[in-house]
mmCIF file of C-alpha atoms in Angstrom:
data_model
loop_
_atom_site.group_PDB
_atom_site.id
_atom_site.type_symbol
_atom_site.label_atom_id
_atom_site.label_comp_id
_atom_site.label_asym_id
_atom_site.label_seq_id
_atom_site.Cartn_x
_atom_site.Cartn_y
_atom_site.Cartn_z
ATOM 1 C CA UNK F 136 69.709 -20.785 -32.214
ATOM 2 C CA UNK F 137 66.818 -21.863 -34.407
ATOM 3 C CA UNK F 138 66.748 -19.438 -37.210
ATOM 4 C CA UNK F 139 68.360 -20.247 -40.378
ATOM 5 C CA UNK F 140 71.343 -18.562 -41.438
ATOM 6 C CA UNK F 141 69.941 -17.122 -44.529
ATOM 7 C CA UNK F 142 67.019 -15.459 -42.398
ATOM 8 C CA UNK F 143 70.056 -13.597 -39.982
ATOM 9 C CA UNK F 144 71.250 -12.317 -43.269
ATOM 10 C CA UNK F 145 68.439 -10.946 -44.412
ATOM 11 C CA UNK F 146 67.687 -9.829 -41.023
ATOM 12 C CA UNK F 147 71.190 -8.044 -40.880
ATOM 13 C CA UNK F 148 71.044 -6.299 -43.873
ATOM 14 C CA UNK F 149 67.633 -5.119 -43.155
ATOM 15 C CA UNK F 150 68.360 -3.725 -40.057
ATOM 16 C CA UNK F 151 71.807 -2.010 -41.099
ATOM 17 C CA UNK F 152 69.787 -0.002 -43.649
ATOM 18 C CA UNK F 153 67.466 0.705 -41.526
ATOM 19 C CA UNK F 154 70.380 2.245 -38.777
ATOM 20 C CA UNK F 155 72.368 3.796 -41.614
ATOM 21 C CA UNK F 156 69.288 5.585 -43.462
ATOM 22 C CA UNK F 157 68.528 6.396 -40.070
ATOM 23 C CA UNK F 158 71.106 8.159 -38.919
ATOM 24 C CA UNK F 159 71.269 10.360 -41.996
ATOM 25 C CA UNK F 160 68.065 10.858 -41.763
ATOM 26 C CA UNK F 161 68.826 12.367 -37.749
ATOM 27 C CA UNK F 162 71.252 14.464 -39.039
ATOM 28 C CA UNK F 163 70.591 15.553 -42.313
ATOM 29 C CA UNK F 164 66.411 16.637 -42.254
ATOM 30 C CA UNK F 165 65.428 19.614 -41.551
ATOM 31 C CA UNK F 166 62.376 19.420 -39.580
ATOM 32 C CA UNK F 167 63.959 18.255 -36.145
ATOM 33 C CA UNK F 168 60.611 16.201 -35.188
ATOM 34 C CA UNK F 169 61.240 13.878 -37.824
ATOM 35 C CA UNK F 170 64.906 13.600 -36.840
ATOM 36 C CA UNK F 171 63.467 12.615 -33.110
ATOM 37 C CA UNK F 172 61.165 9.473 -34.380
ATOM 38 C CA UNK F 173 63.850 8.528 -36.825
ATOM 39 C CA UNK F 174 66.320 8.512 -34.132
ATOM 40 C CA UNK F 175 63.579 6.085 -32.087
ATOM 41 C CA UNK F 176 63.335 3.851 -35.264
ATOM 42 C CA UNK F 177 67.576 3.975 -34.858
ATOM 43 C CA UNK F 178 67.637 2.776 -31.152
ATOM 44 C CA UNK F 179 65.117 -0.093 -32.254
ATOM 45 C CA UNK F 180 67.082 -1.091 -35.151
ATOM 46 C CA UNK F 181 70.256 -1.527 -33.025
ATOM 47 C CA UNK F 182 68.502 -3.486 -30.357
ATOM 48 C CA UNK F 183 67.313 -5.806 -33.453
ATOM 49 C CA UNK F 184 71.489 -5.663 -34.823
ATOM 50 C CA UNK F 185 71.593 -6.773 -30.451
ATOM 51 C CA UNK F 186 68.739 -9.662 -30.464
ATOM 52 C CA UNK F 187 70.939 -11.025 -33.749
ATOM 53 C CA UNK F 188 74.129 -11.208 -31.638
ATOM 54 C CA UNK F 189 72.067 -13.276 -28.636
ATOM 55 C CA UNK F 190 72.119 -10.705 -26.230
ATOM 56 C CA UNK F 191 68.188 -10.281 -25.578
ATOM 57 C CA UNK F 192 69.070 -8.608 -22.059
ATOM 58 C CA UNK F 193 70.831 -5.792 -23.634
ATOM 59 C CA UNK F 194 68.091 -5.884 -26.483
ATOM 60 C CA UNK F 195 65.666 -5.308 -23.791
ATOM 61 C CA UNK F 196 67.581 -2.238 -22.217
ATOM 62 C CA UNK F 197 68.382 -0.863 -25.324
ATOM 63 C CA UNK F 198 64.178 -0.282 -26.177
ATOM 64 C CA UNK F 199 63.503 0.335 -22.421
ATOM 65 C CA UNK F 200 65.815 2.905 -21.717
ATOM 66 C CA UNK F 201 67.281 4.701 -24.996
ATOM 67 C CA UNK F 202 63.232 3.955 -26.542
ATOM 68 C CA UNK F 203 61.346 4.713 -23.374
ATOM 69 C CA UNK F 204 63.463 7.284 -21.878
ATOM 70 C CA UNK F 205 66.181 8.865 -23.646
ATOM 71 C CA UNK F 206 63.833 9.760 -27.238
ATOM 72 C CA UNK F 207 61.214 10.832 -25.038
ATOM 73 C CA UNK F 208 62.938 13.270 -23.102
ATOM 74 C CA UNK F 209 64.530 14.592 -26.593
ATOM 75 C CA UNK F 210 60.976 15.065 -27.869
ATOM 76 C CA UNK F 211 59.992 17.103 -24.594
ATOM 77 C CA UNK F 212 62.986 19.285 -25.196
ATOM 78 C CA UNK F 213 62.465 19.473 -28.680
ATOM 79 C CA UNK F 214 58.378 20.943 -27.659
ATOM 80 C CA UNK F 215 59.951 23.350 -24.865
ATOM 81 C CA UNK F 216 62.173 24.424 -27.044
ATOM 82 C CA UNK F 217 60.282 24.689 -30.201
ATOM 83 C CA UNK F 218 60.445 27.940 -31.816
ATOM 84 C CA UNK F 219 60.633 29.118 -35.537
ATOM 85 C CA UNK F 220 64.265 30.746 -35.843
ATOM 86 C CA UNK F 221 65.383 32.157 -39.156
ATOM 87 C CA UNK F 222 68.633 30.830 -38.694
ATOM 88 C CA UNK F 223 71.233 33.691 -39.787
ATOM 89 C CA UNK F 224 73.397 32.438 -42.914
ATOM 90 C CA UNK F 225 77.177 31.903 -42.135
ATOM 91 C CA UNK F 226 79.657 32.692 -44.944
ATOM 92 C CA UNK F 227 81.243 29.662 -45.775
ATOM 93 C CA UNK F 228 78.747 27.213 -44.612
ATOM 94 C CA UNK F 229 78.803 24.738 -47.235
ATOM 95 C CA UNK F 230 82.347 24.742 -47.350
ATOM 96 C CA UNK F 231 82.598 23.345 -43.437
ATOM 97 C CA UNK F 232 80.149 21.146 -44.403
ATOM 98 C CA UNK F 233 82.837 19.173 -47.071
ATOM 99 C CA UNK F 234 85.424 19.909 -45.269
ATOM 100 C CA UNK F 235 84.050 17.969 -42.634
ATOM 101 C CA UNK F 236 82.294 15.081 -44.792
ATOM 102 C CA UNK F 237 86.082 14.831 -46.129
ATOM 103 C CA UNK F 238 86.809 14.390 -42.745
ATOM 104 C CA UNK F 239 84.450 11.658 -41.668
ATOM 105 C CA UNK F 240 85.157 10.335 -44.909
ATOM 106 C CA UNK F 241 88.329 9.970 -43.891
ATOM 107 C CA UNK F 242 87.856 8.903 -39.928
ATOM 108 C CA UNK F 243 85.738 6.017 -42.042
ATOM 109 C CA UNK F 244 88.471 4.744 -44.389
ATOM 110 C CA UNK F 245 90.778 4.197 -41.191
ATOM 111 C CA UNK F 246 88.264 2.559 -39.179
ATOM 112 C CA UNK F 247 87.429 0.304 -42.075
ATOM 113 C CA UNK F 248 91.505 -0.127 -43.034
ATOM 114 C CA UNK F 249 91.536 -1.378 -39.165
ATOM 115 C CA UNK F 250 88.205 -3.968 -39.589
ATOM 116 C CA UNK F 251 89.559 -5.688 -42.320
ATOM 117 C CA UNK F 252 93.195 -6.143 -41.721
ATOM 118 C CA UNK F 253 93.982 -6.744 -37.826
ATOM 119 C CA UNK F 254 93.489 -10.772 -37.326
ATOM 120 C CA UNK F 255 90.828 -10.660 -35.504
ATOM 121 C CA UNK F 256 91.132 -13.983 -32.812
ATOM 122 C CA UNK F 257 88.760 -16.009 -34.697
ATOM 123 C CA UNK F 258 86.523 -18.152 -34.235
ATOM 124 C CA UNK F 259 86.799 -17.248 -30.362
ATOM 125 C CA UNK F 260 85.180 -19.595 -27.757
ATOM 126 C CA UNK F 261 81.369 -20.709 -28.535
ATOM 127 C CA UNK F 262 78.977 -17.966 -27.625
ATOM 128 C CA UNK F 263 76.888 -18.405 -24.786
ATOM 129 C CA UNK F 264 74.024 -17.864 -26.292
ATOM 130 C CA UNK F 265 70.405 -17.610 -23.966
ATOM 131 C CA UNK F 266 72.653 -17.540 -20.421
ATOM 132 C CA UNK F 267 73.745 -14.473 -21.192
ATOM 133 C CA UNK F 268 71.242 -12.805 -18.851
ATOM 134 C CA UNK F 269 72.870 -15.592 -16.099
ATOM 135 C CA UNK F 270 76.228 -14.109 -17.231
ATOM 136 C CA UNK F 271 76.102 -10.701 -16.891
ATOM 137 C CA UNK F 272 73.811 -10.904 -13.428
ATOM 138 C CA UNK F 273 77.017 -12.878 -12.179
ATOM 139 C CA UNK F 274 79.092 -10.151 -13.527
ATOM 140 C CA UNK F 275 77.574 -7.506 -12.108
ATOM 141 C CA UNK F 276 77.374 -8.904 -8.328
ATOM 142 C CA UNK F 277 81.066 -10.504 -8.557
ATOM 143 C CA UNK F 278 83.894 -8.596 -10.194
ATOM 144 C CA UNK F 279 82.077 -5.347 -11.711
ATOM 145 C CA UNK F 280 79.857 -4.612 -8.343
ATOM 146 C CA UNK F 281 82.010 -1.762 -7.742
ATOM 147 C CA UNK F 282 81.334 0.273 -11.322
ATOM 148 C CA UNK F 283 77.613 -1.121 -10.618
ATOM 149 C CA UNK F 284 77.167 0.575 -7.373
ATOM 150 C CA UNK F 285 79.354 4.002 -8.486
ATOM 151 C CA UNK F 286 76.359 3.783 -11.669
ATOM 152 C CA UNK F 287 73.668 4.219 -9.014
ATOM 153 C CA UNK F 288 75.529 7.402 -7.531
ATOM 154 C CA UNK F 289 75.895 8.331 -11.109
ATOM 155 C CA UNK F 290 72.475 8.528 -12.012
ATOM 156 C CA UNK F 291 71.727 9.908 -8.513
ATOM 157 C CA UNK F 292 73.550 12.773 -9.190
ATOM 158 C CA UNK F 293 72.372 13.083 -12.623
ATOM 159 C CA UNK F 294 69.068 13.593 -11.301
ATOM 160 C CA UNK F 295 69.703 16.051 -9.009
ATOM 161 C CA UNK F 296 71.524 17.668 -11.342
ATOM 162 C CA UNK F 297 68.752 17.866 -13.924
ATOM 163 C CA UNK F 298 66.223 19.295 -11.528
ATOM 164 C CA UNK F 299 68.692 22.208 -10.630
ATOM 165 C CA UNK F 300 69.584 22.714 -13.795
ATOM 166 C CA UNK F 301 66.027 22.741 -15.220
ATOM 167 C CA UNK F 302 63.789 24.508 -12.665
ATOM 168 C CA UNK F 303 62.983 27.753 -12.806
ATOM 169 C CA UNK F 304 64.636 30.538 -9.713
ATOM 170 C CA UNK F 305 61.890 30.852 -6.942
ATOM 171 C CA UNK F 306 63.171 34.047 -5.052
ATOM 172 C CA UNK F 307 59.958 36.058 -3.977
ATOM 173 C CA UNK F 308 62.249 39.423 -4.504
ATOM 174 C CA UNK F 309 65.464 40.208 -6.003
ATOM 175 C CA UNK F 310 68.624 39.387 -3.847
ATOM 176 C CA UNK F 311 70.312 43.086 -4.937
ATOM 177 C CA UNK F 312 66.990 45.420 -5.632
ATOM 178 C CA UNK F 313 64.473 43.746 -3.177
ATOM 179 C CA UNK F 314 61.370 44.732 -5.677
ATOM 180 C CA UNK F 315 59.585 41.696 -6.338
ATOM 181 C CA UNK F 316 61.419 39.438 -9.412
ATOM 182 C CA UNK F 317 59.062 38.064 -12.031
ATOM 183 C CA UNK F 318 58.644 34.599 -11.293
ATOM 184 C CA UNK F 319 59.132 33.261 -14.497
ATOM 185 C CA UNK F 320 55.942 30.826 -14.383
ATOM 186 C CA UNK F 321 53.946 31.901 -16.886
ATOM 187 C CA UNK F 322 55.203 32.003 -20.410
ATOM 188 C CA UNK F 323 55.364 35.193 -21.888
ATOM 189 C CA UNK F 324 57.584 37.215 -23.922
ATOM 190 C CA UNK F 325 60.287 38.787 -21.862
ATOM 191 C CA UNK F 326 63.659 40.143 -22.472
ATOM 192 C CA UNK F 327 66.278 37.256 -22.527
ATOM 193 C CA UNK F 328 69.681 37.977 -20.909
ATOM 194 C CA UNK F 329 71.891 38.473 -24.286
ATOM 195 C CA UNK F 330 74.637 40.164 -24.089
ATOM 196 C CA UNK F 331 74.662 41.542 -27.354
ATOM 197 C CA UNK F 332 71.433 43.476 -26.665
ATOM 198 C CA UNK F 333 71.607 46.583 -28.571
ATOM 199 C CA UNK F 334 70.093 49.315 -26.734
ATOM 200 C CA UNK F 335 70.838 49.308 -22.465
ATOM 201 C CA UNK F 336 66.967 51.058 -22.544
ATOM 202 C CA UNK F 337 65.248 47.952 -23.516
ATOM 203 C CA UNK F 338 66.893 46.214 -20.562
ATOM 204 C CA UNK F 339 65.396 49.349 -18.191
ATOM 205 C CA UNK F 340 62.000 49.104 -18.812
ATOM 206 C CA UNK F 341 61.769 45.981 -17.549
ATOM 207 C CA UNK V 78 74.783 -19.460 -33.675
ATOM 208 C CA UNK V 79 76.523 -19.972 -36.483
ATOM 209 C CA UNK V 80 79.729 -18.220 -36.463
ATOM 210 C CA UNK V 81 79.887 -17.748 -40.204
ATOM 211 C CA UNK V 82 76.147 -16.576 -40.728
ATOM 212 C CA UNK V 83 77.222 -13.119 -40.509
ATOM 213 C CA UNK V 84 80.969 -11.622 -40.728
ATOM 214 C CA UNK V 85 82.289 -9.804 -37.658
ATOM 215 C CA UNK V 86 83.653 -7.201 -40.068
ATOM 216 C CA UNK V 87 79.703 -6.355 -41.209
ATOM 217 C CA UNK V 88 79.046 -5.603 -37.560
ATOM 218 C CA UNK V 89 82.174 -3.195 -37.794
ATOM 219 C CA UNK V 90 81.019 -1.633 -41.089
ATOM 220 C CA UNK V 91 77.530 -0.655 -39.366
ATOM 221 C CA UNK V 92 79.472 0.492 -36.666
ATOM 222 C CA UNK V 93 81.810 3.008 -38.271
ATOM 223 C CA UNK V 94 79.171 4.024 -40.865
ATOM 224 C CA UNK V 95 76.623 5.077 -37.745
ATOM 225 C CA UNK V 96 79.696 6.909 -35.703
ATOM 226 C CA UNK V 97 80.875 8.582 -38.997
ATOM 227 C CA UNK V 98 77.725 9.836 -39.278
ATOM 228 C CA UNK V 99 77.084 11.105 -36.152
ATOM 229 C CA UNK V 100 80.536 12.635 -35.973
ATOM 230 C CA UNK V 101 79.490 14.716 -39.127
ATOM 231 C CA UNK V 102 76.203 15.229 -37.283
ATOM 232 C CA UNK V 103 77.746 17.011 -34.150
ATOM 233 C CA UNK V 104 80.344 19.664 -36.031
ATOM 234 C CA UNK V 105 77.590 20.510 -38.682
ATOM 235 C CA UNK V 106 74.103 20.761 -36.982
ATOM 236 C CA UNK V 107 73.191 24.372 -36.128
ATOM 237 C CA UNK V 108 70.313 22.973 -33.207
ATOM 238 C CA UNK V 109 71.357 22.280 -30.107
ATOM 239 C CA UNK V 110 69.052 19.773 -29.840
ATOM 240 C CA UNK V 111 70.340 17.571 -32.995
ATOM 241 C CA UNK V 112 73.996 17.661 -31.708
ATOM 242 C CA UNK V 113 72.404 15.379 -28.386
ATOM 243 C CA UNK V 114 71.171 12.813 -30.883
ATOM 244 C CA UNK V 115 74.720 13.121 -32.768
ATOM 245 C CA UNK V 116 76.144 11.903 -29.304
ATOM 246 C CA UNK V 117 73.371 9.500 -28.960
ATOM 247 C CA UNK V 118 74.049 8.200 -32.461
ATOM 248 C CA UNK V 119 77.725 8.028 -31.654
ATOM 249 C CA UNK V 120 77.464 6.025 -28.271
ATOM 250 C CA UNK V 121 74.854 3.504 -29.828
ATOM 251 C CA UNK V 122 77.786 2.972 -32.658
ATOM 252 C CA UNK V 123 80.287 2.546 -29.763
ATOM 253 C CA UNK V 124 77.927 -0.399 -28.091
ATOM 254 C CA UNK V 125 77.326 -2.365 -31.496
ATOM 255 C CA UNK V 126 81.279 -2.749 -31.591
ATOM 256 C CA UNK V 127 81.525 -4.028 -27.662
ATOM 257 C CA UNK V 128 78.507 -6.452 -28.371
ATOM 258 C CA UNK V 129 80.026 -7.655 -31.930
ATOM 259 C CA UNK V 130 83.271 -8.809 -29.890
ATOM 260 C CA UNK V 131 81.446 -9.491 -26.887
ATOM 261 C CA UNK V 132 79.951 -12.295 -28.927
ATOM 262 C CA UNK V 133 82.684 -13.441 -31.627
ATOM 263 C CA UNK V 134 85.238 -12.952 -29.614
ATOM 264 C CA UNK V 135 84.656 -12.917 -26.374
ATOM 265 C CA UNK V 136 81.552 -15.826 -26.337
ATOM 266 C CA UNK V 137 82.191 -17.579 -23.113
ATOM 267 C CA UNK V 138 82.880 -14.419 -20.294
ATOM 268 C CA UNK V 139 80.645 -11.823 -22.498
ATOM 269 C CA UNK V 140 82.040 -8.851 -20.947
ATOM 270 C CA UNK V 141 81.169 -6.554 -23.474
ATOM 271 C CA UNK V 142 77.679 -7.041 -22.949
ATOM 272 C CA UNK V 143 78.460 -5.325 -19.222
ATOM 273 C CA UNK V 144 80.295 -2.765 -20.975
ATOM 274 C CA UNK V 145 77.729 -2.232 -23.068
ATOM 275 C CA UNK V 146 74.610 -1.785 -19.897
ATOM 276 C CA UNK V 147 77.499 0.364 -18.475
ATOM 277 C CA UNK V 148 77.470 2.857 -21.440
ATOM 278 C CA UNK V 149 73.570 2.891 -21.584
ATOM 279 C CA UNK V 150 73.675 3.907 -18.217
ATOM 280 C CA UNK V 151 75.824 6.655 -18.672
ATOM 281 C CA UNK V 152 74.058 7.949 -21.809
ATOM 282 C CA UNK V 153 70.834 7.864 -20.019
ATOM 283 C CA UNK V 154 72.570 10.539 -17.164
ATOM 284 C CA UNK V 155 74.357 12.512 -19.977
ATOM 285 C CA UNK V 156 71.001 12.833 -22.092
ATOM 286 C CA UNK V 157 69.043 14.368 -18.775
ATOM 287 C CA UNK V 158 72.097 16.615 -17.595
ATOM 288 C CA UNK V 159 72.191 17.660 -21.689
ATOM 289 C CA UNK V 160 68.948 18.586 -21.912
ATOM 290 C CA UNK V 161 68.416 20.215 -18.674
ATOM 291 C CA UNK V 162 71.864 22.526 -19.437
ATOM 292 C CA UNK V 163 70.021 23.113 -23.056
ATOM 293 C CA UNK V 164 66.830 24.515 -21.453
ATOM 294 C CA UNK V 165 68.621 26.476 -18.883
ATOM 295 C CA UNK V 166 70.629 27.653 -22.073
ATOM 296 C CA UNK V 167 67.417 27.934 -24.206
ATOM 297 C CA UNK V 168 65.614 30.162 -21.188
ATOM 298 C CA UNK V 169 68.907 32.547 -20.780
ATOM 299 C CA UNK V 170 69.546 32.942 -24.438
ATOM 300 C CA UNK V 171 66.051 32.324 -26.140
ATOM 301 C CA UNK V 172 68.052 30.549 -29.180
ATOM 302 C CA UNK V 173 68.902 26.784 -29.964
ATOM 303 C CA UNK V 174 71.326 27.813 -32.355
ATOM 304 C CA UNK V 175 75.083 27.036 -31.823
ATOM 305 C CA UNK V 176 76.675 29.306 -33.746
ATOM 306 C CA UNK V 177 75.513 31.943 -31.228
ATOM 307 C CA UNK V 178 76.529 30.201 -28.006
ATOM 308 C CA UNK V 179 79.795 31.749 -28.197
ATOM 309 C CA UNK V 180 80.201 33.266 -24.784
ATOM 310 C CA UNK V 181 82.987 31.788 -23.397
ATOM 311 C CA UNK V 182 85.071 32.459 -27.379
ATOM 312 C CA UNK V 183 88.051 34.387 -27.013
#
């Protein structure tokens, strides 16, 4: 390690405020675009807090898969899902909302009373530093090949499971009426299936 | 590196600051959308805390590091079975808004 230890402190704090404005910003703007690239500028942030701690394999995974993957498939659900809703008002909103921030407040205090009392076992053994890639390849393919190998089935089924989740029903006619069903393919306005639809008519003249 | 460069408590702090948040995220957002990133938010918290003791405590066998590709892996699956549920949701119920996915209440 090569950079001075004044540099990974400024580096640190850098990054931390960049993660913890962040994250507020994910959760507390309300255009929910914004919230999408912030959370991107999160996942990169981390993988910086991840290159800091020598781990430039995880780094790497960290941009390819939460980066590449993960924020873009949150901004493709945030476009085919992206419709102005006047949200109703709830009584008591605000309320909840420091009630909860009490709560977290709370769930914060703890997990900083743990951080700074246990005795951590420090200073462990000497990190290994740029062999951590040799590391965790030997770790995979020794003693955590099983949980590597049940990840693949995982993510198998995961991806079956998206597709028939997501896809739209292709029945040429309706399993009880046997008219033909609307396919659903083109977008249009249609009736959605509430069930606190007000007049049973509406649902007729479909 | 230099053990002392950087605290293993700071690591923590950043930690429980980012899952704090994203706790408060997922009880208070009203899009369904925003309580996926919550989660996201929360499991990226989680794998800053294996990859701070992977590396001060843990230096030599860095098994948090494995731990930590293990938990990517999963979020990756949970984020496309989340989203896919949430458009099957959003086509059914034409809404993003939690407060009226209240089927299965009482």
């Amino acid at each position: 390690m090569t950079i001075a230890s004044t540099t990974q402190q400024v580096c640190f704090v850098l990054l931390s405020a960049a993660v913890v404005l962040g994250s507020l910003g994910v959760v507390l703007l309300p255009n929910i675009v914004y919230s999408a690239f912030l959370l991107g500028g999160v996942f990169l942030s981390v993988s910086g807090l991840y290159l800091l701690l020598n781990a430039s394999f995880v780094a790497a995974a960290q941009i390819l898969v939460y980066v590449g993957a993960v924020n873009v498939l949150i901004l493709f659900a945030i476009m085919l899902v992206n419709k102005k809703e006047n949200l109703s008002a709830i009584p008591g909103l605000p309320l909840r909302r420091i009630l909860s921030g009490l709560v977290c407040a709370g769930l914060f205090g703890l997990l900083m009373r743990v951080a700074f009392t246990t005795p951590w076992a420090l200073p462990g053994p000497v990190p290994v530093g740029e062999e951590a890639t040799i590391r965790i390849g030997e770790h995979l393919f020794s003693d955590y090949l099983l949980p590597f190998e049940l990840a693949s089935v995982l993510l198998l089924m995961a991806m079956i499971g998206a597709i028939v989740l997501a896809r739209r029903d292709v029945f040429a006619s309706d399993v009880i009426t046997g008219e033909p069903v609307d396919q659903g393919l083109i977008e249009k306005a249609r009736t959605p299936l509430l069930i606190d639809t007000p007049d049973p008519q509406l649902q007729e003249t479909r | 590196m230099s053990a002392s460069a950087i605290p293993l408590q700071a690591f923590l702090t950043v930690a429980a600051v980012l899952f704090c948040t994203g706790v408060w995220g997922l009880i208070n957002s009203r899009n369904a959308v925003r309580v996926l990133m919550s989660i996201e938010l929360m499991l990226n918290a989680v794998n800053i805390n294996l990859m701070a003791f992977s590396s001060y405590v843990d230096g030599q066998l860095i098994r948090g590091q494995v731990f930590a590709i293990f938990v990517i892996t999963v979020a990756a699956a949970e984020a496309a079975v989340g989203l896919a549920i949430l458009l099957s949701l959003y086509r059914n119920r034409e809404t993003v808004d939690m407060e009226r996915f209240n089927l299965l209440r009482w």
